[in-house]
């Protein structure tokens, strides 16, 4: 809401932070990757002079000085006299895992493509994806990204799911399932945790060829080739059917990769593949179920990645919207578990 009493100097400064946001991002990343922030952290009590910092860092004095001047302006570092120190903001850029994962993902996957965010919004297509490759969606190209891009993409994906998986295991296995289908299994992290958790369960990973081949290779290397099976499938193909007689169908951070219409189609296929007394488990980071404004900010920002880079028509959903889509397919949500791993909600659905 517009507040006429708000300090105009504060408001215009916040506006300029947005305008020069890309400058701040690249400055922070350069200072992090070059080792400047690490040196400032090392000498955080007494501070360090420009001369001493220059002798320790492989950056020219001119470049180092302009980076320090601007980073001081947006609160990344502080200067007292001739000595520089790191701020709490700089500390999080340097040391916080979530911040590091988010920064690498934004830089390596999103940054160049976001120049075309406006076109993506208008056209309903991921116009920014061409900065990475020639695919219609990023999912066809994941296995073809270069090593640095793959590392950043999977680190981002896994950071938000890894903590949730251990919390979800006892909930999923309280019904003692024997057959679980892991739709959109990526590298097979969930399936690997399931077979380690239960000696009896048989997993079937459903995914596109590139991701599935990688998951099957990892399963074989881990000695689980007989208990982790693969099913190559494009769930947007109307002809695609799923293997039947599953006790549980698992979808983690999967449905957010699709539009509402596509989600209804996928859940309908999953319902047909489910035993009458089986369960569909949906693990998602919902915008309206986050524990704090920081998490909500990150989740809402991620929606724009789907808009501009991933596929052009999906997003991070609100829980009521997902539950409405579940109901449209003849399923019903019988359990809701919030806060798994800090960010996730697990919806347990039945026919």
Coordinates of C-alpha atoms in Angstrom, one line a residue:
X1 CA 0.0 0.0 0.0
X2 CA 1.3 3.5 -0.9
X3 CA 2.2 5.4 2.3
X4 CA 2.5 9.1 1.8
X5 CA 4.2 9.5 5.2
X6 CA 7.1 7.1 4.2
X7 CA 10.5 8.8 4.2
X8 CA 11.0 9.7 0.5
X9 CA 14.8 9.4 0.8
X10 CA 14.5 5.8 2.1
X11 CA 12.0 4.9 -0.7
X12 CA 14.2 6.3 -3.5
X13 CA 17.2 4.5 -2.1
X14 CA 15.2 1.2 -2.2
X15 CA 14.2 2.0 -5.7
X16 CA 17.8 2.6 -6.8
X17 CA 18.8 -0.7 -5.2
X18 CA 16.3 -2.4 -7.5
X19 CA 17.5 -0.4 -10.5
X20 CA 21.2 -1.3 -9.9
X21 CA 20.4 -4.8 -8.6
X22 CA 22.3 -6.6 -11.3
X23 CA 25.4 -4.5 -10.5
X24 CA 25.1 -5.5 -6.8
X25 CA 24.7 -9.1 -7.7
X26 CA 27.7 -9.3 -9.9
X27 CA 29.8 -7.3 -7.4
X28 CA 28.9 -9.6 -4.5
X29 CA 29.6 -12.7 -6.6
X30 CA 33.0 -11.3 -7.8
X31 CA 34.0 -10.4 -4.3
X32 CA 33.0 -13.9 -3.0
X33 CA 34.6 -15.9 -5.8
X34 CA 37.9 -13.8 -5.8
X35 CA 38.5 -14.4 -2.1
X36 CA 38.0 -10.8 -1.1
X37 CA 35.1 -11.6 1.3
X38 CA 37.0 -14.5 2.8
X39 CA 39.9 -12.1 3.6
X40 CA 37.6 -9.6 5.1
X41 CA 36.1 -12.3 7.2
X42 CA 39.6 -13.4 8.3
X43 CA 40.4 -9.9 9.5
X44 CA 36.9 -9.1 10.6
X45 CA 37.9 -7.8 14.1
X46 CA 40.7 -5.4 13.2
X47 CA 39.8 -4.8 9.5
X48 CA 42.3 -4.8 6.7
X49 CA 43.8 -2.0 4.6
X50 CA 43.4 -1.7 0.8
X51 CA 47.2 -2.2 0.4
X52 CA 47.2 -5.4 2.5
X53 CA 44.1 -6.7 0.7
X54 CA 45.5 -5.9 -2.7
X55 CA 48.7 -7.9 -1.9
X56 CA 46.6 -11.0 -0.9
X57 CA 44.1 -11.0 -3.8
X58 CA 44.7 -11.5 -7.5
X59 CA 42.8 -8.5 -8.6
X60 CA 44.2 -5.2 -10.0
X61 CA 44.0 -2.2 -7.6
X62 CA 41.6 -0.3 -9.9
X63 CA 39.1 -3.2 -10.1
X64 CA 39.4 -3.9 -6.4
X65 CA 38.7 -0.3 -5.5
X66 CA 35.6 0.1 -7.6
X67 CA 34.2 -3.2 -6.2
X68 CA 34.9 -2.1 -2.6
X69 CA 33.4 1.3 -3.1
X70 CA 30.1 0.0 -4.6
X71 CA 29.8 -2.9 -2.1
X72 CA 30.1 -0.4 0.7
X73 CA 27.2 1.5 -0.8
X74 CA 24.8 -1.5 -0.6
X75 CA 26.0 -2.8 2.8
X76 CA 28.2 -5.8 1.8
X77 CA 31.3 -4.4 3.5
X78 CA 32.0 -1.5 5.9
X79 CA 35.0 0.9 6.1
X80 CA 36.4 2.7 9.1
X81 CA 39.1 5.1 8.1
X82 CA 41.4 3.1 5.8
X83 CA 40.4 -0.3 7.0
X84 CA 37.7 -2.6 5.5
X85 CA 35.6 -5.1 7.3
X86 CA 32.8 -7.5 6.3
X87 CA 29.2 -6.9 7.4
X88 CA 26.5 -9.4 8.3
X89 CA 25.2 -9.2 4.8
X90 CA 28.7 -10.0 3.5
X91 CA 28.9 -12.9 6.0
X92 CA 25.8 -14.5 4.6
X93 CA 27.0 -14.1 1.0
X94 CA 30.2 -15.8 2.0
X95 CA 29.1 -18.5 4.5
X96 CA 25.4 -19.2 4.2
X97 CA 24.7 -22.4 2.2
X98 CA 21.2 -21.3 1.0
X99 CA 22.6 -18.0 -0.2
X100 CA 25.5 -19.7 -2.0
X101 CA 23.2 -22.2 -3.7
X102 CA 20.7 -19.5 -4.7
X103 CA 23.5 -17.2 -6.1
X104 CA 25.1 -20.0 -8.2
X105 CA 21.7 -21.0 -9.5
X106 CA 20.8 -17.4 -10.5
X107 CA 24.2 -16.8 -12.1
X108 CA 24.6 -20.0 -14.0
X109 CA 21.0 -20.8 -14.9
X110 CA 19.0 -17.7 -14.9
X111 CA 21.0 -14.5 -15.2
X112 CA 21.5 -14.2 -19.0
X113 CA 18.1 -15.4 -19.8
X114 CA 16.2 -13.0 -17.5
X115 CA 16.8 -10.3 -20.0
X116 CA 13.8 -11.8 -21.8
X117 CA 11.5 -12.1 -18.8
X118 CA 9.1 -9.6 -20.3
X119 CA 8.8 -11.6 -23.5
X120 CA 8.3 -14.8 -21.5
X121 CA 5.4 -13.2 -19.6
X122 CA 3.8 -12.0 -22.8
X123 CA 4.4 -15.1 -24.9
X124 CA 3.9 -17.8 -22.2
X125 CA 7.1 -19.4 -23.3
X126 CA 10.5 -19.7 -21.6
X127 CA 12.2 -17.1 -23.9
X128 CA 15.2 -16.9 -21.6
X129 CA 16.0 -20.6 -22.1
X130 CA 17.8 -19.9 -25.4
X131 CA 20.7 -18.6 -23.3
X132 CA 21.3 -22.2 -22.2
X133 CA 20.3 -24.2 -25.2
X134 CA 17.8 -24.9 -28.0
X135 CA 15.3 -27.0 -26.0
X136 CA 11.5 -26.3 -25.6
X137 CA 11.9 -26.7 -21.8
X138 CA 14.9 -27.0 -19.6
X139 CA 14.0 -30.6 -18.7
X140 CA 14.9 -31.9 -22.1
X141 CA 18.2 -30.2 -21.7
X142 CA 19.3 -31.0 -18.2
X143 CA 21.6 -33.8 -19.2
X144 CA 23.1 -31.5 -21.9
X145 CA 24.0 -28.6 -19.7
X146 CA 27.7 -28.0 -19.1
X147 CA 29.2 -29.4 -15.9
X148 CA 29.1 -26.0 -14.1
X149 CA 25.4 -25.4 -15.0
X150 CA 24.4 -28.9 -14.0
X151 CA 26.2 -28.6 -10.7
X152 CA 24.3 -25.3 -9.9
X153 CA 20.9 -26.6 -11.1
X154 CA 21.1 -29.8 -9.1
X155 CA 22.5 -28.1 -6.0
X156 CA 19.6 -25.7 -6.0
X157 CA 17.1 -28.5 -6.5
X158 CA 18.6 -30.8 -3.9
X159 CA 19.2 -28.1 -1.3
X160 CA 15.5 -27.6 -0.8
X161 CA 14.6 -31.3 -1.0
X162 CA 17.4 -33.0 0.9
X163 CA 16.3 -31.9 4.3
X164 CA 12.7 -32.8 3.7
X165 CA 13.3 -36.4 2.6
X166 CA 14.4 -37.8 6.0
X167 CA 11.4 -36.1 7.6
X168 CA 9.0 -37.6 5.0
X169 CA 10.3 -41.2 5.2
X170 CA 8.5 -42.3 8.4
X171 CA 5.3 -40.7 7.2
X172 CA 5.4 -42.4 3.8
X173 CA 6.4 -45.8 5.2
X174 CA 3.9 -46.0 8.1
X175 CA 1.6 -47.9 5.7
X176 CA 4.5 -50.3 4.9
X177 CA 4.4 -49.9 1.1
X178 CA 6.0 -52.6 -1.0
X179 CA 5.9 -50.7 -4.4
X180 CA 6.5 -47.0 -4.8
X181 CA 6.6 -45.1 -8.1
X182 CA 8.9 -42.1 -8.0
X183 CA 7.6 -39.7 -10.7
X184 CA 10.2 -37.1 -11.8
X185 CA 12.9 -38.9 -9.8
X186 CA 15.9 -36.9 -11.3
X187 CA 19.1 -38.5 -10.0
X188 CA 17.2 -40.9 -7.8
X189 CA 17.9 -39.4 -4.4
X190 CA 14.5 -40.2 -3.0
X191 CA 14.4 -43.7 -4.4
X192 CA 17.9 -44.4 -2.9
X193 CA 16.8 -43.2 0.5
X194 CA 13.7 -45.4 0.3
X195 CA 15.5 -48.6 -0.5
X196 CA 18.0 -47.9 2.3
X197 CA 15.1 -47.2 4.7
X198 CA 13.1 -50.3 3.9
X199 CA 14.6 -53.7 2.9
X200 CA 11.4 -54.7 1.2
X201 CA 10.3 -51.8 -1.0
X202 CA 10.7 -51.8 -4.8
X203 CA 11.0 -48.4 -6.5
X204 CA 10.2 -47.4 -10.0
X205 CA 11.6 -44.1 -11.2
X206 CA 9.7 -42.4 -14.0
X207 CA 11.4 -39.6 -15.9
X208 CA 12.7 -38.4 -19.2
X209 CA 15.6 -40.3 -20.9
X210 CA 18.5 -38.1 -19.8
X211 CA 17.6 -37.9 -16.1
X212 CA 16.5 -41.6 -16.0
X213 CA 19.7 -42.9 -17.5
X214 CA 21.7 -41.0 -14.9
X215 CA 19.5 -42.3 -12.1
X216 CA 19.8 -45.9 -13.3
X217 CA 23.5 -45.6 -13.4
X218 CA 23.7 -44.3 -9.9
X219 CA 21.4 -47.0 -8.6
X220 CA 23.6 -49.7 -10.2
X221 CA 26.7 -48.1 -8.7
X222 CA 25.1 -48.2 -5.3
X223 CA 24.1 -51.8 -5.6
X224 CA 20.3 -51.3 -5.9
X225 CA 19.8 -52.2 -9.6
X226 CA 17.4 -55.0 -8.6
X227 CA 15.2 -52.8 -6.4
X228 CA 15.2 -49.5 -8.3
X229 CA 13.6 -49.9 -11.7
X230 CA 13.2 -47.4 -14.5
X231 CA 10.3 -46.2 -16.7
X232 CA 11.0 -43.7 -19.4
X233 CA 8.0 -41.5 -19.9
X234 CA 6.8 -38.1 -21.1
X235 CA 3.8 -37.4 -18.9
X236 CA 2.6 -34.6 -21.2
X237 CA 2.1 -37.1 -24.0
X238 CA -1.5 -38.1 -24.1
X239 CA -0.6 -41.7 -25.0
X240 CA 1.6 -42.2 -22.0
X241 CA 0.4 -44.6 -19.3
X242 CA 2.0 -45.4 -16.0
X243 CA 2.8 -48.8 -14.5
X244 CA -0.1 -50.0 -12.3
X245 CA -0.5 -51.6 -8.9
X246 CA 1.5 -49.1 -6.9
X247 CA 1.0 -48.7 -3.2
X248 CA 2.4 -45.2 -3.3
X249 CA 3.0 -42.7 -6.1
X250 CA 5.6 -40.1 -5.0
X251 CA 6.0 -36.7 -6.6
X252 CA 8.6 -34.4 -5.0
X253 CA 9.0 -30.8 -6.4
X254 CA 7.5 -32.2 -9.6
X255 CA 4.1 -30.8 -10.1
X256 CA 5.4 -27.2 -9.8
X257 CA 7.1 -27.9 -13.2
X258 CA 3.7 -27.9 -14.9
X259 CA 0.7 -25.6 -15.6
X260 CA -2.6 -26.2 -13.8
X261 CA -4.1 -28.0 -16.9
X262 CA -1.0 -30.2 -17.1
X263 CA -1.1 -31.0 -13.4
X264 CA -4.7 -32.3 -13.7
X265 CA -3.7 -34.5 -16.6
X266 CA -0.7 -35.9 -14.7
X267 CA -2.7 -36.5 -11.5
X268 CA -5.4 -38.3 -13.6
X269 CA -2.7 -40.7 -15.0
X270 CA -1.3 -41.2 -11.5
X271 CA -4.8 -42.0 -10.2
X272 CA -5.3 -44.7 -12.8
X273 CA -2.0 -46.3 -11.8
X274 CA -2.8 -46.3 -8.1
X275 CA -4.2 -49.3 -6.1
X276 CA -7.6 -48.6 -4.6
X277 CA -6.2 -48.3 -1.1
X278 CA -3.0 -46.6 -2.3
X279 CA -1.7 -43.1 -1.7
X280 CA -0.3 -40.3 -3.9
X281 CA 2.2 -38.2 -2.0
X282 CA 2.9 -34.7 -3.2
X283 CA 5.9 -32.9 -1.7
X284 CA 6.0 -29.2 -2.6
X285 CA 7.2 -25.8 -1.3
X286 CA 4.0 -23.8 -1.3
X287 CA 4.2 -20.0 -1.3
X288 CA 1.7 -19.7 1.5
X289 CA 3.2 -22.3 3.8
X290 CA 6.6 -20.9 4.4
X291 CA 8.0 -20.3 7.9
X292 CA 9.3 -16.7 7.3
X293 CA 9.5 -13.9 4.8
X294 CA 12.9 -14.9 3.6
X295 CA 11.6 -18.3 2.5
X296 CA 8.5 -16.8 0.9
X297 CA 10.7 -14.3 -1.0
X298 CA 12.9 -17.1 -2.4
X299 CA 9.9 -19.3 -3.3
X300 CA 8.1 -16.5 -5.1
X301 CA 11.3 -15.6 -7.0
X302 CA 11.6 -19.2 -8.1
X303 CA 8.3 -18.9 -9.9
X304 CA 9.9 -16.5 -12.3
X305 CA 12.6 -19.0 -13.1
X306 CA 9.8 -21.3 -14.3
X307 CA 8.3 -18.5 -16.3
X308 CA 11.5 -17.3 -18.0
X309 CA 13.8 -20.4 -18.1
X310 CA 12.1 -23.7 -17.3
X311 CA 8.9 -23.9 -19.3
X312 CA 7.0 -20.7 -19.4
X313 CA 3.8 -21.8 -17.8
X314 CA 4.4 -23.2 -14.3
X315 CA 5.1 -21.8 -10.9
X316 CA 5.5 -22.4 -7.2
X317 CA 1.9 -22.8 -6.2
X318 CA -0.3 -21.8 -3.2
X319 CA -1.5 -24.8 -1.2
X320 CA -5.3 -24.2 -1.8
X321 CA -4.7 -24.1 -5.6
X322 CA -2.9 -27.5 -5.5
X323 CA -5.6 -29.0 -3.3
X324 CA -8.2 -27.7 -5.8
X325 CA -6.4 -29.5 -8.6
X326 CA -6.2 -32.7 -6.6
X327 CA -9.9 -32.6 -6.0
X328 CA -10.6 -32.0 -9.7
X329 CA -9.1 -35.4 -10.5
X330 CA -11.3 -37.5 -8.2
X331 CA -8.7 -37.5 -5.4
X332 CA -8.9 -36.0 -2.0
X333 CA -6.2 -34.8 0.5
X334 CA -6.4 -36.9 3.7
X335 CA -3.3 -35.6 5.4
X336 CA -1.2 -32.4 5.3
X337 CA 2.2 -32.2 6.9
X338 CA 3.9 -28.7 6.9
X339 CA 7.4 -27.7 7.7
X340 CA 9.2 -30.8 6.5
X341 CA 12.9 -29.8 6.1
X342 CA 11.8 -26.2 6.9
X343 CA 10.2 -25.4 3.6
X344 CA 8.0 -28.3 2.4
X345 CA 4.5 -29.5 2.7
X346 CA 3.6 -33.1 2.2
X347 CA 0.0 -33.8 0.9
X348 CA -1.2 -37.4 1.3
X349 CA -4.0 -38.1 -1.3
X350 CA -6.4 -41.0 -1.8
X351 CA -9.0 -41.9 -4.3

